[in-house]
Amino acid sequence: MLHKNLSINEKGHLEFAGVDTTVVAKEYGTPAYLIDENMVLENFKTYQNAMKTHMGEGSKPLFASKALSYTGIYRLISEVGGCIDIVSPGELYTAVNAGFDMSNAFFHGSNKTNADIAYGLKEGVGYFIVDNVFELEEISKQAKDLGITQKILLRVTPGIDPHTHAKINTGKVDSKFGAPIETGMAEKLFCKVMETPNVSLEGFHSHIGSQIFEIEPFSDAARIMLEFVAMLHDKYGFDTNYLNLGGGFGVQYTKDDPQIDYAERIEKLSAEIKEHCRDFGIKQPNILMEPGRSIVAAAGLTIYEIGATKEIEGFKNYASVDGGMTDNPRYALYQSPYTCVLANKMNEKCDFVCTIAGRCCESGDLIQENVAIPEPSRGDILAVLCTGAYNYSMASNYNRIPRPPIIAIRDGKARIAVRRETYADLCSLDE
């Protein structure tokens, strides 16, 4: 099977995190997101332990909660004393609602409003990731009014192209995020910080993109960032406490993707970072990373019910499900690959090649194309694997379709973590 939390039971049904997915479908309905909480904790602790071991005591992962944000996920990260990366006041509110210690939160965003900044300061956010001079000045002003000094990191663009999809590439020199090193803008922003009151610069942040399997892009980014850190030390006497290298490693969505050992990758990246520091003659800063996808993607799965099939002779076949781009827009946006299986026919021959179509009134509402599954019947359960990252986060009410629930599974027991939206919910804000 694609991941270790998947298996086939004696009935020929797909099991996920120790539960029969067809039983979950019957009890909680479809569509539904399933989240394996044990795997979430295991994946996060893998980053925690490897970074502490190989990169030093102060190095740590920050869970990138834009990948999956609901109250329960912050409680899980709290269980293991983790830190979080938040990118909006909505994520901040959800973390606060979960009782998360906000001193362990890092607040991102390329256009934080004055209200966003005020809210973050009010809730005691540990670190603001400052993207531009306007944000810097507002944080300084509000911190002064509160009589505090706010810790910040500066977001810097290293000019790296990791050759991922253009829409998830964030490290190029012309990115909307951060200040590029190459143009001198990053140094100018640093100088501005040095003369700005009520902020304490703790280090620098970079992010080069998502779904990266190799260490080379991270190593290249680290080299550029550490060269910048060394220049600031030599020219201005500034010592960097934290260097944030951004997102975690890629995940296996299909058998065509590599399966990687995250701890091994972190060990190898650590060796590269140590070498760069020796080359530049500087002490290694504490390293931060922001894994999100690699924490929750494989810990998630979505179940649907097959409604209809359509065979267009000489062209293509369709199998339609009771969800679609409202609960998983990633194929429509990025042509993202997924593995699809019939959960109640796992031992049957996969000889029906089809496109999995959603229920929206939209030609582009597709989950996946050219999928080989057993010939489906109305009422069969389709499972789409590895949907823990960005599916719930990006879900919408297009066509006025309610969003699915999140069914959390821990130690073989399922429960509702986020209830299914109702039609009444759709009108709850209407006047």
Short mmCIF file of C-alpha atoms in Angstrom, two decimals:
data_model
loop_
_atom_site.label_atom_id
_atom_site.label_comp_id
_atom_site.label_asym_id
_atom_site.label_seq_id
_atom_site.Cartn_x
_atom_site.Cartn_y
_atom_site.Cartn_z
CA MET A 1 0.00 0.00 0.00
CA LEU A 2 1.02 3.62 -0.53
CA HIS A 3 1.47 4.39 3.18
CA LYS A 4 1.81 2.28 6.31
CA ASN A 5 -1.55 3.35 7.78
CA LEU A 6 -3.35 1.66 4.85
CA SER A 7 -4.24 -2.02 4.60
CA ILE A 8 -6.83 -4.42 3.19
CA ASN A 9 -8.93 -6.46 5.64
CA GLU A 10 -10.43 -9.93 5.29
CA LYS A 11 -13.56 -8.48 3.65
CA GLY A 12 -11.48 -6.91 0.88
CA HIS A 13 -12.15 -3.44 2.28
CA LEU A 14 -9.68 -0.60 2.67
CA GLU A 15 -8.59 0.01 6.25
CA PHE A 16 -7.16 3.37 7.29
CA ALA A 17 -5.49 3.89 10.67
CA GLY A 18 -7.00 0.59 11.81
CA VAL A 19 -10.62 1.26 10.83
CA ASP A 20 -12.69 -0.06 7.91
CA THR A 21 -13.34 2.94 5.67
CA THR A 22 -16.66 1.50 4.47
CA VAL A 23 -17.85 1.32 8.08
CA VAL A 24 -16.83 4.96 8.63
CA ALA A 25 -18.69 5.90 5.44
CA LYS A 26 -21.84 4.17 6.68
CA GLU A 27 -21.65 5.72 10.16
CA TYR A 28 -20.65 9.29 9.28
CA GLY A 29 -21.76 9.63 5.65
CA THR A 30 -19.89 10.85 2.60
CA PRO A 31 -18.01 12.81 1.54
CA ALA A 32 -15.82 12.90 4.63
CA TYR A 33 -12.21 13.66 5.49
CA LEU A 34 -10.46 11.10 7.70
CA ILE A 35 -7.42 12.13 9.76
CA ASP A 36 -5.03 9.66 11.40
CA GLU A 37 -3.97 11.52 14.54
CA ASN A 38 -1.34 8.94 15.47
CA MET A 39 0.43 9.54 12.15
CA VAL A 40 0.24 13.31 12.59
CA LEU A 41 2.02 13.02 15.94
CA GLU A 42 4.54 10.50 14.61
CA ASN A 43 5.45 12.66 11.61
CA PHE A 44 5.84 15.81 13.70
CA LYS A 45 8.00 14.03 16.27
CA THR A 46 10.19 12.71 13.46
CA TYR A 47 11.03 16.30 12.50
CA GLN A 48 11.37 17.35 16.15
CA ASN A 49 13.78 14.60 17.10
CA ALA A 50 15.86 14.73 13.92
CA MET A 51 16.27 18.51 14.00
CA LYS A 52 17.20 18.52 17.68
CA THR A 53 19.68 15.68 17.18
CA HIS A 54 21.38 16.91 14.03
CA MET A 55 20.86 20.68 14.04
CA GLY A 56 21.13 21.51 17.72
CA GLU A 57 18.97 21.90 20.81
CA GLY A 58 17.36 25.17 19.68
CA SER A 59 16.44 23.92 16.21
CA LYS A 60 12.83 22.85 15.71
CA PRO A 61 9.93 22.43 13.28
CA LEU A 62 6.97 24.77 13.14
CA PHE A 63 3.79 23.08 11.96
CA ALA A 64 2.62 25.00 8.87
CA SER A 65 -1.01 25.11 9.81
CA LYS A 66 -2.17 26.50 6.47
CA ALA A 67 -1.93 22.85 5.37
CA LEU A 68 -4.65 21.84 7.84
CA SER A 69 -6.23 24.20 10.35
CA TYR A 70 -8.94 23.22 12.79
CA THR A 71 -9.08 23.31 16.57
CA GLY A 72 -7.99 19.70 17.07
CA ILE A 73 -4.78 19.95 15.07
CA TYR A 74 -3.39 22.65 17.39
CA ARG A 75 -4.21 20.48 20.40
CA LEU A 76 -2.22 17.64 18.82
CA ILE A 77 0.81 19.87 18.24
CA SER A 78 0.50 21.11 21.84
CA GLU A 79 0.72 17.51 23.09
CA VAL A 80 4.30 17.26 21.87
CA GLY A 81 5.31 20.83 22.82
CA GLY A 82 5.44 21.95 19.21
CA CYS A 83 5.47 25.37 17.57
CA ILE A 84 3.20 26.57 14.79
CA ASP A 85 3.35 28.77 11.72
CA ILE A 86 0.15 30.75 11.13
CA VAL A 87 -0.64 32.92 8.11
CA SER A 88 -3.93 34.63 8.94
CA PRO A 89 -6.00 35.97 11.84
CA GLY A 90 -8.41 33.08 11.25
CA GLU A 91 -5.67 30.55 11.91
CA LEU A 92 -4.60 32.63 14.91
CA TYR A 93 -8.16 32.59 16.28
CA THR A 94 -8.42 28.83 15.79
CA ALA A 95 -5.15 28.24 17.65
CA VAL A 96 -6.27 30.52 20.49
CA ASN A 97 -9.60 28.66 20.57
CA ALA A 98 -7.64 25.43 21.00
CA GLY A 99 -5.79 26.87 24.01
CA PHE A 100 -2.47 26.88 22.15
CA ASP A 101 0.44 28.72 23.80
CA MET A 102 0.78 31.64 21.36
CA SER A 103 4.33 32.38 22.46
CA ASN A 104 5.13 29.32 20.32
CA ALA A 105 3.44 30.83 17.25
CA PHE A 106 5.14 32.49 14.26
CA PHE A 107 2.81 34.88 12.39
CA HIS A 108 3.35 35.07 8.62
CA GLY A 109 1.65 36.97 5.81
CA SER A 110 2.71 39.34 3.06
CA ASN A 111 0.01 41.92 3.82
CA LYS A 112 -0.93 41.90 7.49
CA THR A 113 -3.53 44.56 8.20
CA ASN A 114 -3.33 46.88 11.18
CA ALA A 115 -6.10 44.81 12.76
CA ASP A 116 -4.15 41.60 12.14
CA ILE A 117 -1.10 43.05 13.87
CA ALA A 118 -3.16 44.32 16.79
CA TYR A 119 -4.77 40.90 17.22
CA GLY A 120 -1.43 39.10 17.12
CA LEU A 121 0.06 41.44 19.70
CA LYS A 122 -3.01 41.14 21.92
CA GLU A 123 -2.79 37.34 21.91
CA GLY A 124 0.96 37.33 22.63
CA VAL A 125 2.22 35.88 19.34
CA GLY A 126 5.85 34.90 19.86
CA TYR A 127 7.28 36.04 16.53
CA PHE A 128 6.08 38.11 13.60
CA ILE A 129 7.63 37.25 10.24
CA VAL A 130 8.03 40.73 8.75
CA ASP A 131 7.59 40.93 5.00
CA ASN A 132 8.01 44.66 4.29
CA VAL A 133 8.82 48.05 5.74
CA PHE A 134 5.17 49.12 6.09
CA GLU A 135 4.42 46.14 8.30
CA LEU A 136 7.60 46.76 10.29
CA GLU A 137 6.59 50.33 11.03
CA GLU A 138 3.09 49.33 12.13
CA ILE A 139 4.37 46.59 14.45
CA SER A 140 6.80 49.10 15.97
CA LYS A 141 4.06 51.70 16.45
CA GLN A 142 1.61 49.29 18.07
CA ALA A 143 4.29 47.64 20.22
CA LYS A 144 5.34 51.08 21.48
CA ASP A 145 1.74 51.87 22.41
CA LEU A 146 1.60 48.62 24.38
CA GLY A 147 4.98 49.25 26.02
CA ILE A 148 6.51 46.01 24.68
CA THR A 149 9.29 44.88 22.38
CA GLN A 150 8.09 42.40 19.75
CA LYS A 151 10.35 39.62 18.43
CA ILE A 152 10.50 39.43 14.65
CA LEU A 153 12.15 37.57 11.79
CA LEU A 154 12.66 39.19 8.39
CA ARG A 155 11.41 37.32 5.35
CA VAL A 156 14.19 37.24 2.78
CA THR A 157 14.05 35.86 -0.77
CA PRO A 158 17.13 33.80 -1.71
CA GLY A 159 16.39 33.67 -5.45
CA ILE A 160 16.07 29.87 -5.66
CA ASP A 161 13.93 28.04 -8.24
CA PRO A 162 13.34 24.47 -6.99
CA HIS A 163 11.44 23.58 -10.21
CA THR A 164 8.14 22.81 -8.54
CA HIS A 165 4.79 24.01 -9.88
CA ALA A 166 4.88 27.78 -10.47
CA LYS A 167 1.97 28.35 -8.08
CA ILE A 168 3.80 26.73 -5.15
CA ASN A 169 7.23 28.25 -5.90
CA THR A 170 7.93 31.03 -3.38
CA GLY A 171 11.70 31.64 -3.41
CA LYS A 172 12.41 33.34 -6.76
CA VAL A 173 13.77 36.86 -6.80
CA ASP A 174 10.49 38.29 -8.15
CA SER A 175 8.28 36.50 -5.62
CA LYS A 176 5.50 38.48 -3.93
CA PHE A 177 7.00 37.34 -0.61
CA GLY A 178 9.86 38.96 1.26
CA ALA A 179 12.85 41.11 0.32
CA PRO A 180 15.30 39.73 -2.26
CA ILE A 181 18.97 39.48 -1.33
CA GLU A 182 20.12 39.83 -4.93
CA THR A 183 18.83 43.38 -5.40
CA GLY A 184 20.09 44.71 -2.07
CA MET A 185 16.53 45.14 -0.79
CA ALA A 186 17.05 42.65 2.05
CA GLU A 187 20.07 44.54 3.40
CA LYS A 188 18.17 47.84 3.24
CA LEU A 189 15.26 46.31 5.18
CA PHE A 190 17.73 44.97 7.76
CA CYS A 191 19.20 48.46 8.20
CA LYS A 192 15.71 49.88 8.64
CA VAL A 193 15.01 47.30 11.38
CA MET A 194 18.20 48.27 13.21
CA GLU A 195 16.89 51.82 13.65
CA THR A 196 13.30 50.83 14.46
CA PRO A 197 12.26 50.86 18.14
CA ASN A 198 10.19 48.26 19.99
CA VAL A 199 11.19 45.34 17.76
CA SER A 200 13.88 42.73 18.33
CA LEU A 201 15.31 41.08 15.22
CA GLU A 202 15.89 37.41 16.04
CA GLY A 203 16.80 36.18 12.57
CA PHE A 204 15.65 35.55 9.02
CA HIS A 205 13.05 33.53 7.18
CA SER A 206 13.07 32.08 3.68
CA HIS A 207 10.75 29.75 1.82
CA ILE A 208 11.55 28.33 -1.60
CA GLY A 209 8.44 26.29 -2.36
CA SER A 210 6.53 23.12 -1.73
CA GLN A 211 6.62 19.41 -2.61
CA ILE A 212 10.44 19.27 -2.80
CA PHE A 213 12.02 15.82 -2.42
CA GLU A 214 15.75 16.59 -2.77
CA ILE A 215 17.97 18.35 -0.24
CA GLU A 216 19.85 20.34 -2.90
CA PRO A 217 17.33 23.23 -3.16
CA PHE A 218 17.26 23.54 0.64
CA SER A 219 21.05 23.37 0.79
CA ASP A 220 21.38 26.01 -1.92
CA ALA A 221 18.92 28.27 -0.09
CA ALA A 222 20.78 27.71 3.19
CA ARG A 223 24.08 28.62 1.55
CA ILE A 224 22.70 31.89 0.17
CA MET A 225 20.99 32.74 3.46
CA LEU A 226 24.10 31.92 5.53
CA GLU A 227 26.27 34.00 3.23
CA PHE A 228 23.83 36.87 3.89
CA VAL A 229 24.01 36.16 7.64
CA ALA A 230 27.83 36.18 7.47
CA MET A 231 27.83 39.49 5.60
CA LEU A 232 25.61 41.09 8.23
CA HIS A 233 27.89 39.78 10.97
CA ASP A 234 31.05 41.10 9.31
CA LYS A 235 29.59 44.43 8.19
CA TYR A 236 27.25 45.28 11.05
CA GLY A 237 28.27 42.96 13.91
CA PHE A 238 24.82 41.33 13.91
CA ASP A 239 24.47 37.81 15.30
CA THR A 240 21.57 35.78 13.93
CA ASN A 241 19.68 33.61 16.43
CA TYR A 242 17.26 31.85 14.05
CA LEU A 243 17.42 30.89 10.40
CA ASN A 244 14.10 29.60 9.08
CA LEU A 245 14.44 27.53 5.90
CA GLY A 246 10.72 27.23 5.29
CA GLY A 247 8.67 24.21 4.27
CA GLY A 248 9.33 20.53 4.82
CA PHE A 249 9.96 17.81 2.28
CA GLY A 250 7.59 16.36 -0.31
CA VAL A 251 5.13 13.52 0.15
CA GLN A 252 4.23 10.44 -1.88
CA TYR A 253 0.85 10.99 -3.54
CA THR A 254 1.24 8.13 -6.03
CA LYS A 255 3.61 5.24 -6.61
CA ASP A 256 5.46 7.43 -9.12
CA ASP A 257 6.58 9.77 -6.32
CA PRO A 258 9.66 8.81 -4.30
CA GLN A 259 9.21 7.59 -0.75
CA ILE A 260 11.71 9.41 1.42
CA ASP A 261 13.04 9.17 4.95
CA TYR A 262 12.52 12.58 6.55
CA ALA A 263 14.99 11.97 9.39
CA GLU A 264 17.66 10.96 6.88
CA ARG A 265 17.00 14.06 4.76
CA ILE A 266 17.28 16.28 7.83
CA GLU A 267 20.58 14.65 8.82
CA LYS A 268 22.01 15.23 5.34
CA LEU A 269 20.75 18.80 5.21
CA SER A 270 22.30 19.44 8.63
CA ALA A 271 25.69 18.28 7.35
CA GLU A 272 25.39 20.71 4.42
CA ILE A 273 24.45 23.58 6.75
CA LYS A 274 27.42 22.87 9.03
CA GLU A 275 29.73 22.90 6.01
CA HIS A 276 28.33 26.23 4.81
CA CYS A 277 28.85 27.74 8.27
CA ARG A 278 32.48 26.56 8.30
CA ASP A 279 33.00 28.05 4.84
CA PHE A 280 31.67 31.43 5.98
CA GLY A 281 33.34 31.31 9.39
CA ILE A 282 30.17 31.80 11.41
CA LYS A 283 28.44 30.07 14.27
CA GLN A 284 25.42 28.07 13.11
CA PRO A 285 22.11 29.75 13.99
CA ASN A 286 19.25 27.71 15.36
CA ILE A 287 17.47 26.21 12.35
CA LEU A 288 13.70 26.31 11.87
CA MET A 289 11.65 24.49 9.25
CA GLU A 290 7.93 24.67 8.47
CA PRO A 291 6.64 21.22 7.54
CA GLY A 292 2.90 21.09 6.89
CA ARG A 293 2.21 18.78 3.96
CA SER A 294 4.71 16.18 5.19
CA ILE A 295 3.06 16.16 8.62
CA VAL A 296 -0.59 15.74 7.57
CA ALA A 297 -0.91 14.74 3.90
CA ALA A 298 -0.52 10.98 4.29
CA ALA A 299 -2.39 11.22 7.60
CA GLY A 300 -5.51 12.12 5.62
CA LEU A 301 -7.90 10.34 3.29
CA THR A 302 -11.22 11.36 1.71
CA ILE A 303 -14.14 9.00 1.16
CA TYR A 304 -16.91 9.52 -1.40
CA GLU A 305 -19.89 7.55 -2.65
CA ILE A 306 -20.09 6.67 -6.34
CA GLY A 307 -23.28 8.02 -7.88
CA ALA A 308 -23.11 7.31 -11.60
CA THR A 309 -20.83 6.02 -14.32
CA LYS A 310 -20.82 7.14 -17.93
CA GLU A 311 -19.10 5.35 -20.80
CA ILE A 312 -18.64 7.52 -23.89
CA GLU A 313 -17.70 4.91 -26.46
CA GLY A 314 -14.46 5.72 -28.26
CA PHE A 315 -13.67 8.59 -25.92
CA LYS A 316 -13.61 8.19 -22.15
CA ASN A 317 -15.37 6.89 -19.06
CA TYR A 318 -16.55 8.83 -16.02
CA ALA A 319 -17.27 7.82 -12.44
CA SER A 320 -19.08 10.57 -10.53
CA VAL A 321 -18.84 11.09 -6.77
CA ASP A 322 -20.81 13.08 -4.21
CA GLY A 323 -17.97 15.55 -3.63
CA GLY A 324 -15.45 17.21 -5.92
CA MET A 325 -13.63 20.50 -6.31
CA THR A 326 -15.49 21.93 -3.30
CA ASP A 327 -13.61 19.56 -0.99
CA ASN A 328 -10.50 19.05 -3.16
CA PRO A 329 -9.75 21.88 -5.61
CA ARG A 330 -6.12 20.86 -6.07
CA TYR A 331 -6.54 18.97 -9.35
CA ALA A 332 -8.42 21.91 -10.88
CA LEU A 333 -5.74 24.33 -9.62
CA TYR A 334 -2.49 22.39 -9.98
CA GLN A 335 -3.34 19.13 -11.79
CA SER A 336 -2.20 17.46 -8.58
CA PRO A 337 -1.84 13.67 -8.78
CA TYR A 338 -3.76 11.43 -6.36
CA THR A 339 -4.23 7.71 -5.83
CA CYS A 340 -7.88 6.64 -6.03
CA VAL A 341 -9.24 3.22 -5.00
CA LEU A 342 -12.63 1.58 -4.51
CA ALA A 343 -12.62 0.98 -0.77
CA ASN A 344 -15.19 -1.85 -0.89
CA LYS A 345 -13.55 -3.68 -3.84
CA MET A 346 -9.86 -3.67 -2.97
CA ASN A 347 -9.24 -7.23 -4.18
CA GLU A 348 -11.06 -6.88 -7.49
CA LYS A 349 -9.33 -6.32 -10.83
CA CYS A 350 -8.71 -2.68 -11.73
CA ASP A 351 -9.81 -2.79 -15.37
CA PHE A 352 -12.09 0.27 -15.60
CA VAL A 353 -10.11 3.34 -16.68
CA CYS A 354 -12.02 6.52 -15.99
CA THR A 355 -12.06 10.14 -14.93
CA ILE A 356 -13.28 10.77 -11.37
CA ALA A 357 -15.77 13.63 -11.71
CA GLY A 358 -17.28 15.79 -9.00
CA ARG A 359 -20.85 16.92 -8.55
CA CYS A 360 -20.35 20.62 -9.29
CA CYS A 361 -21.87 22.29 -12.32
CA GLU A 362 -18.39 22.91 -13.71
CA SER A 363 -16.56 21.04 -16.49
CA GLY A 364 -13.29 21.39 -14.60
CA ASP A 365 -14.68 19.70 -11.50
CA LEU A 366 -12.46 16.63 -11.62
CA ILE A 367 -10.61 14.74 -8.89
CA GLN A 368 -8.34 12.74 -11.19
CA GLU A 369 -8.12 11.47 -14.77
CA ASN A 370 -7.09 8.12 -16.25
CA VAL A 371 -7.70 6.22 -13.03
CA ALA A 372 -7.81 2.40 -13.14
CA ILE A 373 -10.34 0.99 -10.64
CA PRO A 374 -12.71 -2.01 -10.57
CA GLU A 375 -15.89 -1.29 -12.53
CA PRO A 376 -17.88 0.83 -10.08
CA SER A 377 -21.54 0.58 -9.14
CA ARG A 378 -23.82 3.15 -7.57
CA GLY A 379 -23.19 3.16 -3.82
CA ASP A 380 -19.57 2.00 -3.98
CA ILE A 381 -17.10 3.90 -1.76
CA LEU A 382 -14.24 5.68 -3.48
CA ALA A 383 -11.23 6.60 -1.36
CA VAL A 384 -8.76 9.28 -2.43
CA LEU A 385 -5.48 8.83 -0.57
CA CYS A 386 -3.12 11.37 0.94
CA THR A 387 -5.61 14.25 1.23
CA GLY A 388 -4.68 15.56 4.69
CA ALA A 389 -2.91 18.65 3.35
CA TYR A 390 -4.66 21.61 1.75
CA ASN A 391 -7.93 19.80 1.00
CA TYR A 392 -9.96 20.87 4.02
CA SER A 393 -8.01 24.15 4.15
CA MET A 394 -8.93 25.02 0.56
CA ALA A 395 -12.51 23.69 0.62
CA SER A 396 -15.33 25.99 -0.48
CA ASN A 397 -19.10 26.23 -0.72
CA TYR A 398 -19.15 26.58 -4.51
CA ASN A 399 -22.60 25.64 -5.85
CA ARG A 400 -23.74 26.07 -2.22
CA ILE A 401 -22.40 22.65 -1.31
CA PRO A 402 -21.73 22.12 2.43
CA ARG A 403 -18.19 21.19 3.42
CA PRO A 404 -17.53 17.63 4.67
CA PRO A 405 -16.74 16.72 8.27
CA ILE A 406 -13.34 15.74 9.61
CA ILE A 407 -13.42 12.33 11.24
CA ALA A 408 -10.41 11.96 13.52
CA ILE A 409 -9.06 8.46 14.16
CA ARG A 410 -6.83 7.68 17.11
CA ASP A 411 -5.84 4.27 18.44
CA GLY A 412 -8.37 2.62 16.13
CA LYS A 413 -11.32 4.72 17.29
CA ALA A 414 -13.14 7.28 15.14
CA ARG A 415 -14.85 10.47 16.28
CA ILE A 416 -16.10 13.74 14.79
CA ALA A 417 -13.44 16.46 14.99
CA VAL A 418 -15.26 18.93 12.72
CA ARG A 419 -18.95 18.39 12.10
CA ARG A 420 -20.47 18.31 8.63
CA GLU A 421 -21.80 21.67 7.46
CA THR A 422 -25.56 21.86 7.08
CA TYR A 423 -27.72 23.74 4.60
CA ALA A 424 -28.67 26.01 7.51
CA ASP A 425 -24.97 26.83 7.97
CA LEU A 426 -24.87 28.05 4.37
CA CYS A 427 -27.49 30.69 5.18
CA SER A 428 -26.34 31.47 8.73
CA LEU A 429 -24.64 34.74 7.69
CA ASP A 430 -27.38 35.88 5.35
CA GLU A 431 -29.58 38.82 6.36
#
